[in-house]
Amino acid sequence: MTLERFFRRRPPQQKENMANDDLPDLWSKCPKCNAQVYNKELEQNLRVCPKCGYHHRIPVKRRIEGLLDMGSFQVTSGKVKAKDPLEFVDTDTYVAKLERARKKTGRESAVYAGRGTLAGLPVVVCVMDFEFAGGSMGSSEGEEITRAIELASQEDRSMILVTASGGARMMEGALSLMQMAKTTFALEQLADKGLPYITILADPTTGGVAASFAAIGDIVIGEPDALIGFAGQRVIEQTVRQSLPDGFQRSEFYEKKGFIDMVVDRRQHRETLANLIAALRNQAKPEVTALEIKVPEPPRTGLFGRRK
Amino acid sequence: MPALEFEKPIADLETRIEELKAYGSSSNVDMTEELALLEKRLERLRSETYDKLTRWQRVQLARAPGRPTALDYIGKVFTDYQELHGDRAYGEDAAIVGGLARLDGQAVVIIGQQKGRDTKENIARNFGMAHPEGFRKAMRLMDLADKFGLPLITLVDTPGAYPGIAAEERGQAWLIAQSIQKMTRLRIPVISVVIGEGGSGGALAIAVGNRVLILENAVYSVISPESCAAIVWRDAKEAAKAAEALRLTAKDLAEFDIVDEIIPEPKGGAHNDPAGSSDELKKALLKHLAQMHGMDKPALLASRAERFRKLGVFEEIA
């Protein structure tokens, strides 16, 4: 321990007023292959590591920019906010937790949705935001998803739902559980109108979200290496008292087991969805233009991605 | 019947009364006055205990050994039960039972989650925790009911869907989702009753009814108090606290319209009087079936969708 500490390289001391401080965060390190990736390149790849294909989590707005025709998206969510029906308190109050999630994301729920076009095809896109309380589904999330599906039915649009959620939200008790049924009922209206419903399961999609609308897309797409399943891995390990096999409950695993139609790299989602939707609606094969990904201004931080 | 921890004072007093009675008759000493006093005290103790149960005590009652299981109710409430086995795809899951039966002469299809009545049976039934094949079996029984226009009764009593490796491999999440979806499509009257434990998605998978009823001491929750405590306090022993926070009792659920009616249990809970509890269940089933009598298929579909559409508590942003 002491030896290790002795030989450990000391982090270079950051001096005040270093000239480099003005340099933006240009590179970041891929957690999987350790490659130094130029941030601009990472953004152009929709946060997929260009070296090894590792899928970083992607902010919901960026995901939608990467899917829809530029400038076509109109947000329709943001109409409801969570209450605290159970007056839930554990180590902290639910109200305080909600407040933190709102501050962190600038949104009222873990759902971001709206209408737009994808290669000219009219769609509603609904994305769950893992940043908001782990993407968990409470009453307001269930309501936003239900309304997004209803909007698609009303306006004859295909429905795309991207899931990233730990499951039903504990802090709203059985009310959260009921959202699984509520959203499924809405999907029936969509089905009655013959409108496609495609789900993209991002990391992670588990619990009550996996076991309701995520699993029953007309077509179910998994993002590479996304964790998917009903029970969490810790719960399973405690139940069966053995460690889990490698790759268990990942997208590729469920593709092999016959539960996911395909695993698709995020950079191909736009083209794949356009082709699938056009085929399901028996329309001409659409022209899919590559997207020019707008790269946001990087935050001012130290050199080599070291944050101050 | 082994008494639950909080029932022990009652059980003790009952034993003492019995002993006193035995002493009185064997020794020819008149104990009537003393006995009357004790009986009165017993009554008061019972009221004090059962009238203000904590949520955690309700959870214990919902899981009490000797509490009637799905098959117990099927035997007492229905006649001519014909059990049907298997999912027609993979296997037979004993954690979910079901088949044809008659309720006051009316043919119905029943699906129930079945816990064991002793350890051996519990192992065979996997403690009422279904695998994907169990939900697939439930779904094919739903199809049967739908095809022949028979009312469907589902009896919910499970700690949850089984969280094991094989269950995940065989698509637990998918089967639960499909079962929920199947229920949204049924064109028959569907009554779901939580008779014991309504454990999360595994419970909901067979609980998307036109009516969702619950027995007085049953509970229905998004997560078990133990799991909730393990997540929040990193200690399953805090389950009592979690049970309070989760608001999982029949009364709580009725407040949020998650259940339509609370079916009363005899004082002391269903495990102390299975026959009385069965009578109440039968009355409720008949009442709600009668209410749906004559509704056509679209109306049955629409009213079920409407029922669930309204669930949730949130604030509209102006």
XYZ file of C-alpha atoms in Angstrom:
626
model
C 0.000 0.000 0.000
C 2.624 2.471 1.014
C 4.927 1.394 -1.797
C 2.140 1.678 -4.247
C 1.412 5.098 -2.993
C 5.058 6.041 -3.241
C 5.284 5.044 -6.867
C 1.946 6.449 -7.858
C 2.330 9.370 -10.162
C 1.278 12.508 -8.517
C -1.327 14.429 -10.381
C 0.350 17.439 -11.930
C -0.260 20.464 -9.777
C -2.615 22.877 -11.369
C -1.148 26.314 -11.081
C -3.238 29.387 -10.997
C -3.354 31.436 -14.168
C -1.929 28.693 -16.343
C -2.212 29.659 -19.969
C -3.776 26.307 -20.751
C -6.808 27.071 -18.639
C -8.357 28.878 -21.527
C -8.188 25.821 -23.734
C -11.461 23.968 -24.128
C -11.985 20.344 -23.233
C -10.781 18.841 -26.491
C -10.397 15.168 -25.767
C -12.014 12.598 -23.590
C -11.031 9.101 -22.744
C -13.180 6.151 -23.814
C -13.989 4.101 -20.716
C -13.920 0.901 -22.752
C -10.890 1.096 -25.059
C -9.054 3.920 -23.256
C -8.543 5.752 -26.516
C -8.235 9.512 -26.389
C -11.097 10.654 -28.526
C -11.402 14.113 -29.952
C -14.648 15.421 -28.485
C -15.838 16.889 -31.733
C -15.443 13.518 -33.360
C -17.313 11.857 -30.489
C -20.227 14.250 -30.957
C -20.256 13.660 -34.702
C -20.539 9.972 -33.888
C -23.538 10.569 -31.625
C -21.376 9.770 -28.624
C -20.332 6.419 -29.951
C -16.604 5.841 -29.595
C -15.235 5.951 -33.156
C -12.454 3.559 -32.157
C -14.362 0.748 -30.418
C -18.075 1.478 -30.836
C -18.723 2.015 -27.124
C -22.047 3.789 -26.658
C -21.832 6.630 -24.158
C -25.113 7.861 -22.762
C -26.423 10.649 -24.930
C -28.516 13.632 -23.787
C -32.100 13.347 -24.982
C -32.011 16.458 -27.142
C -28.855 15.327 -28.889
C -30.422 11.954 -29.531
C -33.416 13.553 -31.192
C -31.140 15.789 -33.280
C -29.431 12.636 -34.443
C -32.692 11.018 -35.464
C -34.998 13.587 -37.010
C -34.799 15.850 -40.035
C -33.068 19.017 -39.056
C -35.380 21.625 -37.616
C -38.447 19.387 -37.824
C -38.790 18.638 -34.132
C -41.464 20.366 -32.068
C -41.520 19.471 -28.424
C -44.941 18.529 -27.052
C -43.998 17.181 -23.621
C -43.504 19.281 -20.513
C -47.197 19.634 -19.801
C -47.289 17.830 -16.480
C -45.181 17.664 -13.362
C -44.860 15.170 -10.561
C -46.695 15.523 -7.291
C -45.898 13.678 -4.127
C -49.074 11.655 -3.602
C -47.551 9.296 -1.032
C -45.648 12.020 0.815
C -42.764 9.678 0.395
C -39.782 9.999 2.666
C -36.819 7.687 2.891
C -33.380 9.087 3.540
C -34.621 12.237 1.882
C -37.998 13.526 0.751
C -39.294 12.720 -2.716
C -39.956 16.421 -3.167
C -36.266 17.205 -2.649
C -35.238 14.440 -5.035
C -37.596 15.791 -7.680
C -36.209 19.247 -7.195
C -32.676 18.004 -7.796
C -33.736 16.113 -10.929
C -35.467 19.216 -12.266
C -32.438 21.363 -11.630
C -30.115 18.833 -13.221
C -32.137 18.407 -16.403
C -34.214 21.560 -16.675
C -37.248 19.364 -17.228
C -40.298 18.401 -15.194
C -40.188 14.696 -15.909
C -37.988 11.942 -17.296
C -39.820 12.079 -20.610
C -39.042 14.332 -23.549
C -41.318 13.998 -26.551
C -42.576 15.721 -29.642
C -43.503 15.499 -33.286
C -41.219 15.754 -36.258
C -40.224 14.086 -39.486
C -37.676 11.396 -40.151
C -36.594 11.321 -43.797
C -39.847 13.119 -44.458
C -41.951 10.540 -42.609
C -44.217 11.962 -39.897
C -43.322 10.611 -36.469
C -43.685 11.207 -32.769
C -40.484 10.622 -30.852
C -40.532 10.008 -27.134
C -37.256 9.667 -25.255
C -36.751 8.714 -21.633
C -34.066 10.646 -19.830
C -31.883 8.594 -17.547
C -30.530 11.824 -16.063
C -33.905 12.556 -14.495
C -34.172 10.267 -11.459
C -32.701 7.331 -13.361
C -35.368 7.636 -16.010
C -37.794 6.102 -13.549
C -41.479 6.065 -14.422
C -43.923 7.805 -12.133
C -47.361 9.203 -12.860
C -46.121 12.173 -14.860
C -43.796 10.050 -17.003
C -46.643 7.602 -17.682
C -48.905 10.497 -18.569
C -46.358 12.090 -20.942
C -45.731 8.785 -22.701
C -49.474 8.115 -22.962
C -50.059 11.584 -24.427
C -47.213 11.150 -26.899
C -48.745 7.877 -28.095
C -52.185 9.492 -28.285
C -50.689 12.334 -30.320
C -49.252 9.833 -32.789
C -52.690 8.168 -33.114
C -54.453 11.491 -33.597
C -52.012 12.821 -36.182
C -51.382 9.555 -38.021
C -47.732 9.477 -37.096
C -45.460 6.528 -36.494
C -44.330 6.194 -32.911
C -40.699 5.912 -31.865
C -40.020 5.332 -28.193
C -36.484 5.326 -26.795
C -36.267 3.825 -23.331
C -33.595 4.366 -20.683
C -34.991 3.648 -17.267
C -34.461 1.659 -14.134
C -38.192 0.931 -14.066
C -41.243 2.079 -12.192
C -40.623 4.853 -9.666
C -40.720 3.539 -6.115
C -41.638 6.898 -4.606
C -45.085 6.874 -6.210
C -45.841 3.308 -5.176
C -48.523 1.398 -7.029
C -49.404 4.544 -8.980
C -46.157 4.023 -10.889
C -47.074 0.419 -11.515
C -50.380 1.491 -13.044
C -48.531 3.507 -15.689
C -47.428 0.231 -17.251
C -51.047 -0.581 -18.025
C -52.053 2.965 -18.924
C -49.369 3.311 -21.596
C -50.174 -0.125 -22.997
C -53.826 0.812 -23.445
C -52.731 3.860 -25.448
C -50.675 1.619 -27.711
C -53.834 -0.267 -28.601
C -55.298 2.855 -30.222
C -52.129 3.196 -32.246
C -52.387 -0.429 -33.324
C -56.047 0.011 -34.274
C -54.987 2.731 -36.683
C -52.271 0.566 -38.183
C -49.490 2.901 -37.126
C -45.999 1.512 -36.545
C -44.615 1.468 -33.027
C -40.873 0.985 -32.764
C -38.930 0.858 -29.529
C -35.229 1.467 -29.062
C -33.922 0.017 -25.826
C -30.988 2.069 -24.573
C -28.866 1.427 -21.519
C -30.465 0.605 -19.118
C -34.005 -0.608 -19.754
C -35.194 -2.665 -16.828
C -38.070 -3.302 -14.420
C -41.516 -1.965 -15.156
C -40.416 -0.102 -18.258
C -38.860 -3.198 -19.820
C -41.919 -5.197 -18.753
C -44.417 -2.927 -20.469
C -44.154 -0.585 -23.455
C -40.467 -1.243 -24.183
C -40.938 -4.948 -24.864
C -43.972 -4.755 -27.108
C -42.811 -2.612 -30.007
C -43.830 -3.872 -33.439
C -40.097 -3.852 -33.828
C -37.754 -3.850 -30.839
C -34.246 -2.506 -31.367
C -31.480 -2.753 -28.805
C -28.577 -0.356 -28.547
C -25.260 -2.212 -28.451
C -24.368 -3.515 -24.993
C -27.430 -1.951 -23.338
C -28.508 -3.605 -20.098
C -32.041 -4.926 -20.508
C -34.195 -7.116 -18.323
C -36.931 -7.437 -15.765
C -34.939 -7.953 -12.585
C -31.815 -6.040 -11.687
C -28.549 -7.941 -11.681
C -27.964 -7.523 -7.953
C -31.406 -8.921 -7.172
C -30.824 -11.922 -9.427
C -27.443 -12.632 -7.869
C -28.945 -12.503 -4.393
C -31.792 -14.777 -5.446
C -29.812 -17.487 -7.210
C -26.615 -17.040 -5.174
C -24.287 -17.326 -8.121
C -22.533 -14.786 -10.281
C -24.040 -13.966 -13.622
C -22.555 -15.053 -16.934
C -20.710 -12.502 -19.039
C -22.922 -10.441 -21.282
C -26.053 -11.567 -19.396
C -29.071 -9.296 -19.994
C -27.341 -7.267 -22.686
C -28.913 -6.367 -26.042
C -26.842 -8.965 -27.861
C -27.897 -11.609 -25.329
C -31.590 -10.936 -25.909
C -31.102 -10.869 -29.666
C -29.658 -14.364 -29.404
C -32.464 -15.488 -27.090
C -35.059 -14.259 -29.563
C -36.513 -11.242 -27.799
C -34.942 -8.353 -29.677
C -35.260 -7.943 -33.425
C -31.861 -6.422 -33.896
C -28.998 -4.632 -32.246
C -28.297 -1.409 -34.093
C -25.475 1.065 -33.657
C -26.829 4.476 -32.707
C -25.280 6.018 -35.812
C -27.509 3.807 -37.951
C -30.758 4.444 -36.084
C -31.943 7.187 -38.396
C -31.550 5.151 -41.550
C -32.850 1.936 -39.994
C -35.963 3.613 -38.604
C -36.701 5.385 -41.882
C -36.533 2.135 -43.810
C -38.579 0.176 -41.276
C -41.326 2.785 -40.968
C -41.606 3.253 -44.726
C -41.807 -0.512 -45.217
C -44.413 -0.996 -42.478
C -46.537 1.767 -43.993
C -45.873 0.392 -47.460
C -44.423 3.647 -48.714
C -41.569 4.231 -51.129
C -38.093 3.721 -49.747
C -37.123 7.110 -48.375
C -34.008 9.052 -49.182
C -32.069 9.274 -45.950
C -29.669 12.145 -45.852
C -26.790 11.967 -43.480
C -27.129 14.392 -40.645
C -24.722 17.151 -40.059
C -24.254 16.929 -36.333
C -24.031 20.270 -34.701
C -21.250 20.239 -32.203
C -22.069 22.250 -29.110
C -19.580 24.691 -27.694
C -17.411 22.760 -25.285
C -17.330 23.913 -21.689
C -14.233 25.759 -20.543
C -12.145 23.312 -18.599
C -8.536 22.360 -18.200
C -6.361 20.632 -20.764
C -6.970 16.994 -21.722
C -10.451 16.789 -20.331
C -9.382 17.415 -16.784
C -12.120 19.349 -15.136
C -11.219 22.044 -12.749
C -52.731 -21.734 13.124
C -49.422 -20.219 14.185
C -50.119 -16.684 15.349
C -48.272 -13.711 13.911
C -46.103 -11.765 16.317
C -48.693 -9.053 16.938
C -51.435 -11.660 17.296
C -49.670 -13.415 20.177
C -51.401 -11.521 23.030
C -54.732 -12.563 21.500
C -53.637 -16.156 21.111
C -52.347 -16.187 24.704
C -55.617 -14.880 26.064
C -57.557 -17.418 24.015
C -55.469 -20.214 25.490
C -56.065 -18.899 29.001
C -59.798 -18.780 28.454
C -59.742 -22.351 27.176
C -57.760 -23.456 30.202
C -60.127 -21.716 32.552
C -63.125 -23.299 30.867
C -61.529 -26.720 31.199
C -60.727 -26.074 34.843
C -64.269 -24.868 35.511
C -65.938 -27.936 34.074
C -63.531 -30.400 35.674
C -63.601 -28.898 39.142
C -67.234 -27.837 39.269
C -66.256 -24.328 40.257
C -68.451 -21.658 38.709
C -66.263 -19.543 36.419
C -68.995 -17.827 34.443
C -68.297 -14.384 35.774
C -64.570 -14.601 35.268
C -65.025 -16.070 31.826
C -67.415 -13.331 30.753
C -64.871 -10.766 31.893
C -62.092 -12.424 29.964
C -64.229 -12.835 26.833
C -64.972 -9.136 26.980
C -61.317 -8.374 27.318
C -60.550 -10.650 24.362
C -63.068 -8.797 22.242
C -61.463 -5.495 23.167
C -57.995 -6.802 22.484
C -59.091 -8.064 19.077
C -60.582 -4.694 18.194
C -57.543 -2.856 19.449
C -55.273 -5.058 17.367
C -57.171 -5.422 14.114
C -58.789 -1.992 13.933
C -55.532 -0.147 13.817
C -53.095 -2.384 12.074
C -49.928 -0.766 10.861
C -49.088 -1.161 7.205
C -46.350 -3.606 8.059
C -48.803 -5.707 10.075
C -51.077 -5.782 7.021
C -48.168 -7.060 4.965
C -47.718 -9.825 7.513
C -51.418 -10.651 7.397
C -51.312 -10.691 3.597
C -48.551 -13.283 3.810
C -49.831 -15.105 6.893
C -49.376 -18.853 6.965
C -52.786 -20.392 6.598
C -54.179 -17.464 4.647
C -56.411 -18.878 1.914
C -54.577 -19.300 -1.383
C -56.021 -19.026 -4.878
C -56.916 -22.723 -4.944
C -58.581 -22.431 -1.513
C -60.844 -19.694 -2.823
C -61.426 -21.545 -6.073
C -62.596 -24.533 -4.052
C -64.908 -22.513 -1.813
C -66.268 -19.820 -4.129
C -66.658 -21.773 -7.369
C -67.940 -25.186 -8.370
C -66.899 -27.649 -11.087
C -63.335 -26.379 -11.252
C -61.443 -28.033 -14.059
C -57.781 -27.154 -13.927
C -55.957 -26.759 -17.229
C -52.200 -27.117 -17.433
C -49.348 -25.852 -19.524
C -48.482 -22.928 -21.752
C -48.560 -24.864 -25.055
C -45.050 -23.667 -25.797
C -42.549 -24.506 -23.103
C -43.924 -26.112 -19.973
C -46.151 -26.080 -16.952
C -45.641 -23.464 -14.252
C -47.230 -24.426 -10.958
C -46.941 -20.845 -9.659
C -49.952 -19.940 -11.793
C -53.056 -22.103 -11.828
C -56.174 -21.769 -13.865
C -59.015 -23.369 -15.682
C -62.751 -23.484 -16.099
C -65.231 -23.278 -13.258
C -68.717 -22.110 -12.414
C -69.733 -19.205 -10.252
C -73.340 -19.672 -9.190
C -73.871 -21.636 -12.381
C -72.182 -19.116 -14.684
C -69.197 -20.621 -16.494
C -66.030 -18.571 -16.018
C -62.300 -18.837 -16.622
C -60.087 -18.429 -13.563
C -56.412 -17.579 -13.366
C -54.726 -17.493 -9.982
C -51.265 -17.082 -8.587
C -50.712 -19.981 -6.267
C -48.522 -19.945 -3.203
C -47.824 -23.165 -1.351
C -49.599 -24.006 1.874
C -46.480 -25.569 3.365
C -42.770 -25.598 2.605
C -42.901 -28.585 0.299
C -45.741 -27.149 -1.707
C -44.123 -23.726 -1.704
C -41.045 -25.167 -3.335
C -43.172 -26.868 -5.988
C -45.036 -23.621 -6.554
C -41.904 -21.476 -6.375
C -43.613 -19.404 -3.638
C -46.087 -18.148 -6.213
C -43.399 -16.519 -8.323
C -44.040 -17.255 -11.960
C -41.576 -17.831 -14.768
C -42.345 -16.682 -18.323
C -44.205 -19.927 -19.024
C -46.594 -19.109 -16.183
C -47.541 -15.827 -17.806
C -47.807 -17.572 -21.175
C -50.191 -20.057 -19.593
C -52.222 -17.188 -18.157
C -52.348 -15.614 -21.606
C -53.624 -18.711 -23.304
C -56.352 -19.016 -20.664
C -57.264 -15.385 -21.354
C -57.569 -16.286 -25.037
C -59.810 -19.183 -24.123
C -62.112 -16.946 -22.098
C -62.170 -14.340 -24.858
C -62.919 -16.863 -27.591
C -65.894 -18.322 -25.761
C -67.088 -15.060 -24.273
C -66.674 -16.237 -20.688
C -65.986 -13.823 -17.841
C -62.422 -13.950 -16.552
C -61.612 -13.899 -12.848
C -57.990 -13.438 -11.833
C -56.746 -13.966 -8.289
C -53.532 -12.100 -7.545
C -51.182 -13.453 -4.886
C -47.478 -13.281 -5.626
C -44.354 -11.726 -4.134
C -43.487 -10.915 -7.749
C -42.333 -12.487 -10.994
C -39.356 -14.738 -10.315
C -36.047 -12.863 -10.614
C -33.836 -15.751 -11.759
C -31.397 -16.406 -14.565
C -33.647 -18.802 -16.483
C -36.618 -16.473 -16.128
C -34.631 -13.606 -17.619
C -33.289 -15.831 -20.386
C -36.785 -16.819 -21.343
C -37.884 -13.190 -21.512
C -39.601 -12.414 -18.213
C -40.005 -8.733 -19.151
C -41.511 -9.607 -22.514
C -44.045 -12.056 -21.121
C -45.237 -9.637 -18.452
C -45.586 -6.906 -21.080
C -47.443 -9.248 -23.412
C -49.770 -10.391 -20.674
C -50.648 -6.793 -19.803
C -51.206 -6.120 -23.495
C -53.369 -9.197 -23.858
C -55.574 -7.971 -21.017
C -56.027 -4.584 -22.689
C -57.548 -6.444 -25.646
C -60.023 -8.755 -23.917
C -63.643 -8.329 -24.982
C -65.074 -10.023 -21.913
C -65.788 -8.923 -18.347
C -62.587 -9.203 -16.323
C -62.463 -9.012 -12.541
C -59.093 -9.071 -10.818
C -58.880 -9.578 -7.079
C -55.758 -9.109 -4.994
C -56.253 -11.827 -2.391
C -52.873 -11.639 -0.652
C -49.729 -10.114 -2.028
C -49.791 -8.020 -5.178
C -46.121 -7.948 -6.031
C -45.241 -5.455 -8.746
C -45.186 -6.315 -12.465
C -45.762 -9.984 -11.812
C -49.070 -9.083 -10.169
C -50.114 -6.479 -12.723
C -49.548 -8.995 -15.527
C -52.841 -10.647 -14.554
C -54.537 -7.664 -12.893
C -55.674 -5.447 -15.756
C -59.362 -5.956 -15.083
C -62.535 -3.967 -15.696
C -62.692 -4.154 -11.940
C -59.754 -4.464 -9.612
C -60.811 -5.515 -6.126
C -58.730 -6.195 -3.061
C -59.264 -8.093 0.158
C -59.108 -5.947 3.269
C -55.750 -7.245 4.453
C -54.142 -7.742 1.074
C -51.412 -5.427 -0.203
C -50.408 -4.302 -3.690
C -47.151 -2.522 -4.361
C -44.615 -1.508 -6.961
C -41.875 -3.127 -4.898
C -41.770 -5.332 -1.814
C -41.048 -3.506 1.465
C -37.906 -5.635 1.861
C -36.512 -4.689 -1.543
C -37.425 -1.063 -1.035
C -35.625 -1.078 2.327
C -32.616 -2.803 0.793
C -32.349 -0.087 -1.839
C -33.023 2.888 0.392
C -31.527 1.933 3.727
C -29.303 -0.879 2.455
C -31.029 -3.071 5.007
C -34.019 -5.336 4.406
C -34.750 -5.163 8.148
C -36.121 -1.677 7.669
C -39.060 -3.238 5.801
C -41.574 -1.912 8.331
C -40.487 1.636 7.557
C -40.639 0.924 3.833
C -44.140 -0.529 4.133
C -45.305 2.725 5.714
C -43.702 4.814 2.966
C -45.063 2.712 0.113
C -48.752 3.062 1.051
C -49.595 -0.412 -0.064
C -52.705 -1.284 1.918
C -56.196 -1.738 0.508
C -57.276 1.591 1.973
C -54.292 3.421 0.488
C -54.956 1.927 -2.937
C -58.634 2.808 -2.828
C -57.681 6.425 -2.157
C -55.794 6.519 -5.447
C -58.525 4.613 -7.345
C -56.096 1.802 -8.028
C -58.699 -0.563 -6.616
C -62.461 -0.196 -7.031
C -63.610 -1.930 -3.875
C -62.249 -3.364 -0.660
C -63.694 -6.772 0.147
C -64.048 -7.055 3.940
C -62.375 -9.905 5.771
C -63.730 -11.432 8.981
C -62.175 -9.939 12.114
C -58.781 -11.497 12.628
C -58.165 -11.792 8.916
C -58.901 -14.366 6.256
C -56.518 -16.899 7.788
C -58.662 -17.040 10.892
C -61.874 -17.595 8.930
C -61.365 -18.818 5.355
C -65.045 -19.679 4.928
C -66.216 -16.220 5.936
C -63.680 -14.629 3.672
C -64.755 -16.814 0.744
C -68.377 -15.763 1.234
C -67.375 -12.104 1.016
C -65.320 -12.732 -2.114
C -68.193 -14.551 -3.786
C -70.630 -11.769 -2.960
C -68.296 -9.186 -4.472
C -67.648 -11.202 -7.627
C -71.352 -11.744 -8.231
C -72.120 -8.094 -7.659
C -69.530 -6.833 -10.106
C -70.342 -9.448 -12.739
C -73.980 -8.415 -12.507
C -72.979 -4.786 -13.010
C -71.218 -5.696 -16.253
C -74.018 -7.968 -17.446
C -75.269 -7.007 -20.880
C -72.312 -4.784 -21.759
C -71.215 -5.427 -25.331
C -67.639 -6.154 -26.369
C -66.641 -2.607 -27.378
C -68.079 -1.242 -24.148
C -66.122 -3.763 -22.082
C -62.932 -2.813 -23.886
C -63.561 0.909 -23.661
C -64.516 0.946 -20.005
C -61.394 -0.978 -19.056
C -59.211 1.417 -21.047
C -60.948 4.388 -19.451
C -60.477 2.963 -15.982
C -56.710 2.762 -16.406
C -56.384 5.987 -18.414
C -57.320 7.959 -15.312
C -54.728 6.434 -13.007
C -51.885 8.603 -11.830
C -51.426 11.685 -9.688
C -49.660 14.656 -11.251
C -49.985 18.357 -11.748
C -50.958 19.997 -15.005
C -48.563 22.802 -15.973
C -50.541 25.829 -17.058
